[in-house]
Coordinates of C-alpha atoms (C1' of nucleotides) in Angstrom, one line a residue:
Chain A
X417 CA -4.3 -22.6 29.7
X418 CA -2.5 -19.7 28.1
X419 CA 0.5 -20.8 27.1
X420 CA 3.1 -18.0 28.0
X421 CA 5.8 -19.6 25.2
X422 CA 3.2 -19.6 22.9
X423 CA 1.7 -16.5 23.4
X424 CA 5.4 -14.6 23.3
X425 CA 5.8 -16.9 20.3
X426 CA 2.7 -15.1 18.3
X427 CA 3.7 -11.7 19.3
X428 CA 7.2 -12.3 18.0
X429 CA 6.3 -13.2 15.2
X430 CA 3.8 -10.1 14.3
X431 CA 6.8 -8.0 15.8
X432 CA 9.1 -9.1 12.7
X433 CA 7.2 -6.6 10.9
X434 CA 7.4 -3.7 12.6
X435 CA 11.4 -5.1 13.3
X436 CA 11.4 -5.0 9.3
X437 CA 10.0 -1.8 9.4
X438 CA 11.9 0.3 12.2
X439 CA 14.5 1.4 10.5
X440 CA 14.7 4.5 8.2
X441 CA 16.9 2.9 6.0
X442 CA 14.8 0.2 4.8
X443 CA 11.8 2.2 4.6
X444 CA 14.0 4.1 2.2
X445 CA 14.6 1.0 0.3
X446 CA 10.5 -0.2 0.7
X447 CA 9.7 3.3 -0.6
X448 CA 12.4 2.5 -4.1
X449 CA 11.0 -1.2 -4.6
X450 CA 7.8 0.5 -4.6
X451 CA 8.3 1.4 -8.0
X452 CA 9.4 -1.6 -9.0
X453 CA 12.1 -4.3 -8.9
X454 CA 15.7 -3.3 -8.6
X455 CA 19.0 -5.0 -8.2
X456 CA 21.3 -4.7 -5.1
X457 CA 23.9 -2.2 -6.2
X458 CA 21.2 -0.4 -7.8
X459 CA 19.5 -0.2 -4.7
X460 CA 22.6 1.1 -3.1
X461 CA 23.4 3.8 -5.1
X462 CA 19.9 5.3 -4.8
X463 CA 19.8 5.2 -1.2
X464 CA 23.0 6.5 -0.6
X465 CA 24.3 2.7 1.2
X466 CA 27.1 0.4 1.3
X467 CA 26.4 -2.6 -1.2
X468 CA 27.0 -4.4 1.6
X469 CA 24.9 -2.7 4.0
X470 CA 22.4 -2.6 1.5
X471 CA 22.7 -6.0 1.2
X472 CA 21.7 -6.5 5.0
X473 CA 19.0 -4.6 5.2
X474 CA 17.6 -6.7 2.6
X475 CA 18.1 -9.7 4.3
X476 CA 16.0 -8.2 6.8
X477 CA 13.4 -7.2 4.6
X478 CA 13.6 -10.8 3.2
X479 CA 13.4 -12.6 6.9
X480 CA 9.7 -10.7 7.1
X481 CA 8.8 -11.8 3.9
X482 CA 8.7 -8.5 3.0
X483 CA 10.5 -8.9 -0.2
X484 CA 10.9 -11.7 -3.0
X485 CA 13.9 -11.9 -5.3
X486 CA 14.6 -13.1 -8.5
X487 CA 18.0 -14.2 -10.0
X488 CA 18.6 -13.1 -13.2
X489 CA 22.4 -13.9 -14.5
X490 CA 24.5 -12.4 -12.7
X491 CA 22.2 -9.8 -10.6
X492 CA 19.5 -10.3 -8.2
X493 CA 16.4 -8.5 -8.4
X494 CA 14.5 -7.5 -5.4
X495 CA 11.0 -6.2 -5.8
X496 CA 7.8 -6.2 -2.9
X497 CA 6.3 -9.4 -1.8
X498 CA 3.0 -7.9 -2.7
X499 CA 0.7 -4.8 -2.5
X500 CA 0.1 -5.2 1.0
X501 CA 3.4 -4.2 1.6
X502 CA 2.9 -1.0 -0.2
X503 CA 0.0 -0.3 1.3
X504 CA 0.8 -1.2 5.1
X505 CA 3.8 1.5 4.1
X506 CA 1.5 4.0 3.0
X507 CA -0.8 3.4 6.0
X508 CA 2.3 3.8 8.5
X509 CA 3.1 7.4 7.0
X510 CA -0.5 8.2 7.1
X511 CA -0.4 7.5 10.8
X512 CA 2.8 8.6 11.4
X513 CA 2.2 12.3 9.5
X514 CA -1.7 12.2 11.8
X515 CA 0.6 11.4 15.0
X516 CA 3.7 13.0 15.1
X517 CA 3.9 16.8 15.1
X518 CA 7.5 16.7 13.5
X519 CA 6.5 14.8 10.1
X520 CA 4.8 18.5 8.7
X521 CA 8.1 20.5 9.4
X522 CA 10.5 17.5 8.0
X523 CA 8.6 17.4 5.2
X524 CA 8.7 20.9 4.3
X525 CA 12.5 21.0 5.3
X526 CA 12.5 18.2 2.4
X527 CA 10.0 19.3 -0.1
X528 CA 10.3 23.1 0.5
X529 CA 7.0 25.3 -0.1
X530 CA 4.2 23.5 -1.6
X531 CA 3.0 23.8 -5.3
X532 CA -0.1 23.1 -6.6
X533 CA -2.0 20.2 -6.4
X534 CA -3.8 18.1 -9.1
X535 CA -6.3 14.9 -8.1
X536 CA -6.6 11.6 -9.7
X537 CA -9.8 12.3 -11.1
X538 CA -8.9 16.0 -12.6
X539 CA -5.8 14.3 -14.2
X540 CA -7.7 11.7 -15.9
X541 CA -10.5 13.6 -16.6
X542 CA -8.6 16.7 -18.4
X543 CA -5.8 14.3 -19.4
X544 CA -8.5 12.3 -21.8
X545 CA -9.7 16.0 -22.8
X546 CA -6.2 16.7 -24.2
X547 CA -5.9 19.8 -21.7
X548 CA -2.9 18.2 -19.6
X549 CA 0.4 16.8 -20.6
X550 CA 1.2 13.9 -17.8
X551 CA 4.8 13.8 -17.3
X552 CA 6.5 10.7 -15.2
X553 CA 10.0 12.6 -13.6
X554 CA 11.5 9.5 -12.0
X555 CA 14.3 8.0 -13.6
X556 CA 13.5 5.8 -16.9
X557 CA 13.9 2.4 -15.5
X558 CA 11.1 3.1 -12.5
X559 CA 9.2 4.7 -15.7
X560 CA 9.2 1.4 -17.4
X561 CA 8.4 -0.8 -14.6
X562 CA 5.1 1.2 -14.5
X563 CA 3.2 4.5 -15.2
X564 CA 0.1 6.0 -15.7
X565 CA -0.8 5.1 -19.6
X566 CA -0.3 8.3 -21.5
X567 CA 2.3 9.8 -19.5
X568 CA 5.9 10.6 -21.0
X569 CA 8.9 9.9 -19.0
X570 CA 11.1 12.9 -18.3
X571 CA 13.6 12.0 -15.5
X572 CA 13.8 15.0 -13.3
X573 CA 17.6 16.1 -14.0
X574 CA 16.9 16.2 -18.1
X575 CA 13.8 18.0 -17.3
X576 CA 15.0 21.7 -18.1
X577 CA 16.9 20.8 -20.8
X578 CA 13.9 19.2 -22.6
X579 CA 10.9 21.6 -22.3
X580 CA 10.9 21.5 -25.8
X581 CA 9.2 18.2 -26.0
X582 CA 6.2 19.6 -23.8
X583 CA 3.7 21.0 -25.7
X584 CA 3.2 25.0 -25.1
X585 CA 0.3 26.4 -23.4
X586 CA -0.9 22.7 -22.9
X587 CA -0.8 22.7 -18.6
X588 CA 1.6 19.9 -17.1
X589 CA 0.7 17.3 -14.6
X590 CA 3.9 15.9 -13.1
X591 CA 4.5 12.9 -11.0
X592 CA 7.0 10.7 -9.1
X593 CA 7.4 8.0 -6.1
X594 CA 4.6 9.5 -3.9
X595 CA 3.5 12.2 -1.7
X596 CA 7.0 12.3 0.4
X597 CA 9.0 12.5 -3.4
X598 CA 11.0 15.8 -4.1
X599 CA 11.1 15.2 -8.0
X600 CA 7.3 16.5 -8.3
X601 CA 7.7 19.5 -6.3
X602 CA 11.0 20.4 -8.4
X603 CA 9.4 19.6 -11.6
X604 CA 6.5 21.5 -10.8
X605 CA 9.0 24.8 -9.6
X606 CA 11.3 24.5 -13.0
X607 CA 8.1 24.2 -15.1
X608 CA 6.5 27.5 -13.5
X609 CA 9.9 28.9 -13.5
X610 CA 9.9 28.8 -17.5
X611 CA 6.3 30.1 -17.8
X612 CA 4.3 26.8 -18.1
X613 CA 1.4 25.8 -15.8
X614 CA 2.2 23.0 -14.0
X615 CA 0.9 21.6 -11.0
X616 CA 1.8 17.9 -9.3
X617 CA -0.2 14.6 -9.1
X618 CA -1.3 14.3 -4.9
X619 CA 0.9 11.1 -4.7
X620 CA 2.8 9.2 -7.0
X621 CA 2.8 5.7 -8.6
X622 CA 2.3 3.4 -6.0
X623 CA -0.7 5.0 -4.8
X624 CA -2.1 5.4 -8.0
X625 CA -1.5 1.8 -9.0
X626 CA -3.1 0.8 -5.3
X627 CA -6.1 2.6 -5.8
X628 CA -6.7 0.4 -9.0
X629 CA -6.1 2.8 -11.8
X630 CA -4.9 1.5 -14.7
X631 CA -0.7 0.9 -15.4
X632 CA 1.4 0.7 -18.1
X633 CA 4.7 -1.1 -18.9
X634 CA 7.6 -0.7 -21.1
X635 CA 10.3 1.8 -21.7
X636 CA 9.6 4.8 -23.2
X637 CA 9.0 5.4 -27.2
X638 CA 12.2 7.5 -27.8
X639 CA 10.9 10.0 -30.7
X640 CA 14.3 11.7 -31.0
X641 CA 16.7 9.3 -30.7
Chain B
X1037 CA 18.3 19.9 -4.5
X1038 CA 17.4 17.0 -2.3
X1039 CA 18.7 18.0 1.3
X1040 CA 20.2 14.5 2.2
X1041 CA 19.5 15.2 5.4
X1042 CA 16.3 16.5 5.2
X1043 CA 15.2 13.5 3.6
X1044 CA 16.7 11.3 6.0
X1045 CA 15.4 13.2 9.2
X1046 CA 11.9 12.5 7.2
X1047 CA 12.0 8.8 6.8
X1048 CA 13.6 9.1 10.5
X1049 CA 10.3 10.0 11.3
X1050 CA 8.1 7.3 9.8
X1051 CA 10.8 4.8 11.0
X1052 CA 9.7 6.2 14.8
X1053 CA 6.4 4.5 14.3
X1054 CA 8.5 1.2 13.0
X1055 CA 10.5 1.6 16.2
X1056 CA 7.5 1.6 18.3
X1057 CA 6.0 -1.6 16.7
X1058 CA 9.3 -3.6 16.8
X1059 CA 8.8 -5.1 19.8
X1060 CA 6.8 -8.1 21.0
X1061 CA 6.3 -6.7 24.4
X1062 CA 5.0 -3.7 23.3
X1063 CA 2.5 -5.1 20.5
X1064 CA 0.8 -7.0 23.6
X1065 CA 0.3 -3.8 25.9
X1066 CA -1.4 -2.4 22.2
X1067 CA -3.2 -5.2 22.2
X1068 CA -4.2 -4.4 25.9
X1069 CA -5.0 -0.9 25.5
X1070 CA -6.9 -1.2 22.1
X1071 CA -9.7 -2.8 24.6
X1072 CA -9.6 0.4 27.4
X1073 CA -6.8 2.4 29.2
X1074 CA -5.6 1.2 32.4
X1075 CA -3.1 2.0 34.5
X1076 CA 0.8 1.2 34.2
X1077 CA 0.6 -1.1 37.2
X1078 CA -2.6 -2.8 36.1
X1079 CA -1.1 -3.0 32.4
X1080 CA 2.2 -4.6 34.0
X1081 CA 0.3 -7.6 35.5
X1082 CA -1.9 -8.4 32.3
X1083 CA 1.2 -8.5 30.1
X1084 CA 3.7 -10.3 32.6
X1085 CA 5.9 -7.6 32.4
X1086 CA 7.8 -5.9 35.6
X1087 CA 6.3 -2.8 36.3
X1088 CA 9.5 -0.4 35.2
X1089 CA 10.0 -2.4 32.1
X1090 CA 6.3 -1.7 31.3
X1091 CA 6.8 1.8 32.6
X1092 CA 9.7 2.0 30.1
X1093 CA 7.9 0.4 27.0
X1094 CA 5.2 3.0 27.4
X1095 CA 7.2 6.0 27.3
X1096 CA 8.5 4.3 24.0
X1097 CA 5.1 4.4 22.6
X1098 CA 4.2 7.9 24.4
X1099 CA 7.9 9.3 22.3
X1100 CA 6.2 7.7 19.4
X1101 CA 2.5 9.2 20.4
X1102 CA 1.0 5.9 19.8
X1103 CA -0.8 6.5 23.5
X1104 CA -1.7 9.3 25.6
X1105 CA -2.1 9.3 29.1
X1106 CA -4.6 10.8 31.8
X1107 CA -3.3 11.3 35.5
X1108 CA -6.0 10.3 38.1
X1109 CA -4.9 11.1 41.8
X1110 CA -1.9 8.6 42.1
X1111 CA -2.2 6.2 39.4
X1112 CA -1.8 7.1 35.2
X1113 CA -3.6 5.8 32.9
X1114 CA -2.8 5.3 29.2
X1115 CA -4.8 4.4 26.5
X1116 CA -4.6 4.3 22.8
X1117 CA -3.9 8.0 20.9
X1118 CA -6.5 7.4 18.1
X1119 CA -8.6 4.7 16.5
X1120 CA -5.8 4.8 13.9
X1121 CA -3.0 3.1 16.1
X1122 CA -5.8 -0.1 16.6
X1123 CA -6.0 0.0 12.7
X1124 CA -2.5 0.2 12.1
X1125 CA -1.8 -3.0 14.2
X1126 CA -5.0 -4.7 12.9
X1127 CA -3.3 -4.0 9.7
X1128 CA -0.4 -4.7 10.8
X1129 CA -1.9 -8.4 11.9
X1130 CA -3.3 -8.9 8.9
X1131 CA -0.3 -8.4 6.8
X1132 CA 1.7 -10.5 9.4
X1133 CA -0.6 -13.6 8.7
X1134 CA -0.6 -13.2 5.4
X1135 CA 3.1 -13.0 4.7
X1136 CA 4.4 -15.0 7.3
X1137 CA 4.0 -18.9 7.5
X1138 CA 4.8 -19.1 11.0
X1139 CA 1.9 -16.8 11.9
X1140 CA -0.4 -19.7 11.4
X1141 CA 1.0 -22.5 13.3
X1142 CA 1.9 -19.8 16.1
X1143 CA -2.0 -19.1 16.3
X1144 CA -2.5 -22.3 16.4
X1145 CA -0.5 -23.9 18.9
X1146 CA -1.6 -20.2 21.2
X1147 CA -5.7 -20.4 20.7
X1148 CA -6.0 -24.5 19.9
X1149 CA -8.0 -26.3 17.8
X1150 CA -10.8 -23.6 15.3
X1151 CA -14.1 -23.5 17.3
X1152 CA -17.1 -22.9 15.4
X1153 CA -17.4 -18.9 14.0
X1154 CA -20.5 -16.4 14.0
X1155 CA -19.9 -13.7 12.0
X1156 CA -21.0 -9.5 12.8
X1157 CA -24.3 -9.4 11.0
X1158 CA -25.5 -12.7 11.9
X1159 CA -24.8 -11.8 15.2
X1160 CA -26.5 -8.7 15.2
X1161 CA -29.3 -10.6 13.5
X1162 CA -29.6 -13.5 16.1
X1163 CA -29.5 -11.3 19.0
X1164 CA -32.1 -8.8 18.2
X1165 CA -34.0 -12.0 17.6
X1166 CA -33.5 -13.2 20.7
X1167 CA -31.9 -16.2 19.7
X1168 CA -28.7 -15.9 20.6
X1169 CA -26.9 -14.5 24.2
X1170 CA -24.0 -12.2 24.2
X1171 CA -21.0 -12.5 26.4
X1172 CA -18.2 -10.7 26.6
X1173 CA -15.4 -13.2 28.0
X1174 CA -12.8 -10.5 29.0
X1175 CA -11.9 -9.4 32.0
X1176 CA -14.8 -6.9 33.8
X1177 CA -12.6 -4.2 33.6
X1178 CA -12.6 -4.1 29.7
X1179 CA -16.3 -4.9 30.0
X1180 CA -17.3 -1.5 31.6
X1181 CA -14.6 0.5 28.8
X1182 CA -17.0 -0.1 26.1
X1183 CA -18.8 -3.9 25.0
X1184 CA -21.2 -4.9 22.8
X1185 CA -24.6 -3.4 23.4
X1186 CA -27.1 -6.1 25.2
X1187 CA -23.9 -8.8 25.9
X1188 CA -23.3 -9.9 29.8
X1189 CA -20.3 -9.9 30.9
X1190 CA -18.4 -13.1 32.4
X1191 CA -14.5 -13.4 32.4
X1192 CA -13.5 -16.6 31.2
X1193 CA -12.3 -17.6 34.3
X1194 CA -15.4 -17.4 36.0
X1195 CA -17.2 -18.9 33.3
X1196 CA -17.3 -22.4 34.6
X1197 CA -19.4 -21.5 37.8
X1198 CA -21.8 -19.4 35.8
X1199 CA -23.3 -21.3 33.6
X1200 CA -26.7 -21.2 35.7
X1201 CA -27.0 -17.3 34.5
X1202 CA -27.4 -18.2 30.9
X1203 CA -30.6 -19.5 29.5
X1204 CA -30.3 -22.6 28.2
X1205 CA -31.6 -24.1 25.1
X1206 CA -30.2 -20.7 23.9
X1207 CA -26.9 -20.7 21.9
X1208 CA -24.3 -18.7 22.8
X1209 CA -22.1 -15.6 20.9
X1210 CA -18.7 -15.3 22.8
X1211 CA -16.3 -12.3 22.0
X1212 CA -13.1 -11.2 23.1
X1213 CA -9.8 -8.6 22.5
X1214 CA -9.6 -9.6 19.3
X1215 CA -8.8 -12.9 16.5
X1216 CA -5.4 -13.9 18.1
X1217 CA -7.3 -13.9 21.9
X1218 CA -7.8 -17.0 23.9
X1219 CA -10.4 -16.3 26.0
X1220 CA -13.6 -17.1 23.0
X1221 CA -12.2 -20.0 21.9
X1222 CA -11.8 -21.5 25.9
X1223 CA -15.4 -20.0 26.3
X1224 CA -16.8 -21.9 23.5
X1225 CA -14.9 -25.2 24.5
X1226 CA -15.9 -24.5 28.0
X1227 CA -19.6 -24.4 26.9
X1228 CA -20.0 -27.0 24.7
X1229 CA -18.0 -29.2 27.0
X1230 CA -21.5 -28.4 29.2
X1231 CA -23.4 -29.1 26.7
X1232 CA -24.1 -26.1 25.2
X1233 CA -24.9 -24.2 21.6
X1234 CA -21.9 -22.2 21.0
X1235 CA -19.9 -20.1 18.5
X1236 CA -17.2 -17.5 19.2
X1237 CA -17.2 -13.8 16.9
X1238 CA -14.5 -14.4 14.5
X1239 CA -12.8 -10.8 15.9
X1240 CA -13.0 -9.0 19.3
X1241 CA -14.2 -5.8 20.6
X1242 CA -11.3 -3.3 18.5
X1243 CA -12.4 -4.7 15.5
X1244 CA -16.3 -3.8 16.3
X1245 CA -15.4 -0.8 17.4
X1246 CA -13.4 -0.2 14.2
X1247 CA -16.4 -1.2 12.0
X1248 CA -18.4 1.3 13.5
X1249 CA -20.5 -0.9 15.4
X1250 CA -22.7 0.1 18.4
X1251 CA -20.9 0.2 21.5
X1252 CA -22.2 0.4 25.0
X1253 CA -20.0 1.7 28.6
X1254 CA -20.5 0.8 31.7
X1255 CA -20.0 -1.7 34.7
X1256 CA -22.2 -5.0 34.2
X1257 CA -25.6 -4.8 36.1
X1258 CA -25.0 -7.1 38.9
X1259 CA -28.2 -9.3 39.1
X1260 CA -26.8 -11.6 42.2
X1261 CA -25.0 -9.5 44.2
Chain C
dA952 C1' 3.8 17.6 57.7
dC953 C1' 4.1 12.5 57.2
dG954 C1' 3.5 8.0 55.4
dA955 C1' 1.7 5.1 51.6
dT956 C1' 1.2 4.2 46.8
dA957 C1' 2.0 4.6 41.8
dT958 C1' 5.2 5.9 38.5
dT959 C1' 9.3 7.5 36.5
dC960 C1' 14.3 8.3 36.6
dC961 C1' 18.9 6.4 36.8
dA962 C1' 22.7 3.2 36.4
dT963 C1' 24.2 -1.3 34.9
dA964 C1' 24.8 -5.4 32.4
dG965 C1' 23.6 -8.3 28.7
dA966 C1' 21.6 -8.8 24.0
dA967 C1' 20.7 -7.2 19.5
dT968 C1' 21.6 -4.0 15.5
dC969 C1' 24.2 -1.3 12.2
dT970 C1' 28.2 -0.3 9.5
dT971 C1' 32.4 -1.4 7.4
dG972 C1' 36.1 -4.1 5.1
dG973 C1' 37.7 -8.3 3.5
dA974 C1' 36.8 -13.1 2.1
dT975 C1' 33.6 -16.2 -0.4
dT976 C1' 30.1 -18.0 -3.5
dA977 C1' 27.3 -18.1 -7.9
dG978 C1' 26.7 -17.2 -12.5
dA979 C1' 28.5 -15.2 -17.3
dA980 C1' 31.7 -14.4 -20.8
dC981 C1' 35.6 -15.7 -23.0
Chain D
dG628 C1' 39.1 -23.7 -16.9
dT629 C1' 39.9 -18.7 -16.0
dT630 C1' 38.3 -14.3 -15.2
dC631 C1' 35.0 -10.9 -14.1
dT632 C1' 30.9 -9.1 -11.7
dA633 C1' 27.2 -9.1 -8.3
dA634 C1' 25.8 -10.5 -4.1
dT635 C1' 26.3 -12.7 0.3
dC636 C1' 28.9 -14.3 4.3
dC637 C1' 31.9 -13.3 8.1
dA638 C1' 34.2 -10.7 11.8
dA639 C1' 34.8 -6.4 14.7
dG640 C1' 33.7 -2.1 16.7
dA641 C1' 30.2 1.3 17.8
dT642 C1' 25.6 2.1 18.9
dT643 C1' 21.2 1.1 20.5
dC644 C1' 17.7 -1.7 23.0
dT645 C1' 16.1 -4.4 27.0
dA646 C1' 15.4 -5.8 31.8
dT647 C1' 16.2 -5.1 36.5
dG648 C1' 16.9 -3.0 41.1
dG649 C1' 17.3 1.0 43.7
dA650 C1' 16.5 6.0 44.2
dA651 C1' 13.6 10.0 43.3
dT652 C1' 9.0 12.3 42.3
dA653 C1' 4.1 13.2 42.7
dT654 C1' -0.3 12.6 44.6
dC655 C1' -3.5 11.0 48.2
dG656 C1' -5.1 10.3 52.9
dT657 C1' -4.5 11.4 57.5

DNA sequence: ACGATATTCCATAGAATCTTGGATTAGAAC
DNA sequence: GTTCTAATCCAAGATTCTATGGAATATCGT
């Protein structure tokens, strides 16, 4: 009775996960695919890897069925093997941020001093009103793989430059990747900075679409150009 | 804007937790401790492991403060840091099988052929009724850390001999550490080898505990002896 | 104070992981 | 077919993890 082989064998195999998981890198690149699918090299470039090392970790990600890819031409696109995965990696910084005493000061080392807060409800609620502007600051692309239906997509860096599209004294609700996301916090900080009210959505995207609230797709309706 | 090493220190921090769960050896003494603390000796000898290896593995989860420990005269004892580490692995688990195809035929060449299944509330149900016994199959030492209210307690492998102590004509509810422990599924093949009614909880005592079930402390009330 | 027990610390050797650069494969465009 | 691009494969060195045995530490009982 008990097999010891088959015992170690179960255990290995639920330890693939947290193998898949141990490694700040690829949580980097879980947190990314969050937002949607992206190619290698893309993946790279916004984690700050080696294609090739990015490429590895991947492989990793891929041997614990963490990921799924799709060939496209030339490119491969890697995107989450489902919502689990999102929310297992939401659960683990829960956790970890309950835990470990050192998540609070690296994440104020990251995001610096804290700016307002907005909740899901409030944002829907005054959003349908007319009394907030929702604005998506992550780059276009994670934009039009998904964002809250209403919401305008101004990528962080173009941000100052276009305050012009906001409406004035309308107040600003900005979101990004999630709760551990600089580009809220920023957006928030250059908003005030020019004398709008501004505050940031709790968490970003993923969360949002976990929690069952309703998505949009598609690239965003350029007015000017 | 966007400290790269602030960030990275961040994720560096989640990917601690990762760390902690990446190994096999150290899901099992979870799995062990999710049912009571013991001590690092005791903990040893119920996972297979030598004692400084163990001893080593647990000051990977303590750096991780997955488990805090308690000194008692000469002996420690460790024991889970929060209900949220049991979750996590559940969670963990439950991702694991879903993702994973070799989680299945793992389980089933570790636990054998799928005995027959009672569910919580028909179990709650049945037993206030009086139609259905209780026993917790685990060792006594997990017993007395916290079982289900009204259940008796006989290890598995002292199961054989005892039959006599359970009234017959009455089926039996085993339970044990969790869905991926032996000991239920043995208990209900040992009983119904003897000709007995019997059905094993589909989860083990974490989980109960987790759903906010009743739970009752305290060595069994030796009747015999 | 002394011996006994439980645990951790330390050093070592072997295994696994990570990163990097160059070679290789698969598909697209011409 | 040739060429180009994206991604993976492969090999090597550096780092980290794991298991084990012996030494050191802390507490208990006498």
């Amino acid at each position: 009775m008990g097999d010891q082989r088959a015992k170690a064998d179960l255990y290995e195999q639920f330890a693939r996960l947290g193998k898949a998981m141990a490694s700040p890198r690829r949580l980097e690149l879980i947190d990314l695919l969050a937002q949607g699918e992206r190619s290698v090299e893309d993946l790279a470039g916004a984690a700050g890897l080696g294609v090739t090392s990015c490429s590895a970790h991947l492989q990793v990600l891929h041997n614990a069925r963490l990921v799924v890819t799709r060939r496209q031409g030339t490119r491969i696109y890697y995107s989450l093997a489902s919502d689990d995965v999102a929310r297992l990696y939401g659960e683990m910084r829960e956790v970890a941020s309950r835990l470990l005493a050192e998540v609070e000061p690296a994440r104020r080392a990251y995001l610096g001093d804290d700016v307002e807060v907005i909740g899901r409800e409030e944002l829907l609620r005054r959003a349908a009103a007319g009394e907030v502007t929702v604005v998506d600051v992550r780059p276009a692309a994670e934009y039009a793989a998904g964002h809250i239906p209403g919401a305008i997509s101004i990528p962080i860096e173009e941000l100052a430059q276009r305050l012009a599209e906001l409406p004035p004294e309308i107040e600003v609700a900005a979101y990004c990747r999630g709760p551990y996301c600089v580009f809220a916090h920023e957006a928030v900080r250059v908003l005030r900075a020019a004398g709008r009210g501004a505050r940031r959505l709790a968490d970003g995207m993923p969360e949002w679409r976990l929690a069952g609230l309703p998505v949009s797709a598609g690239a965003p309706t350029q007015a000017g150009a």
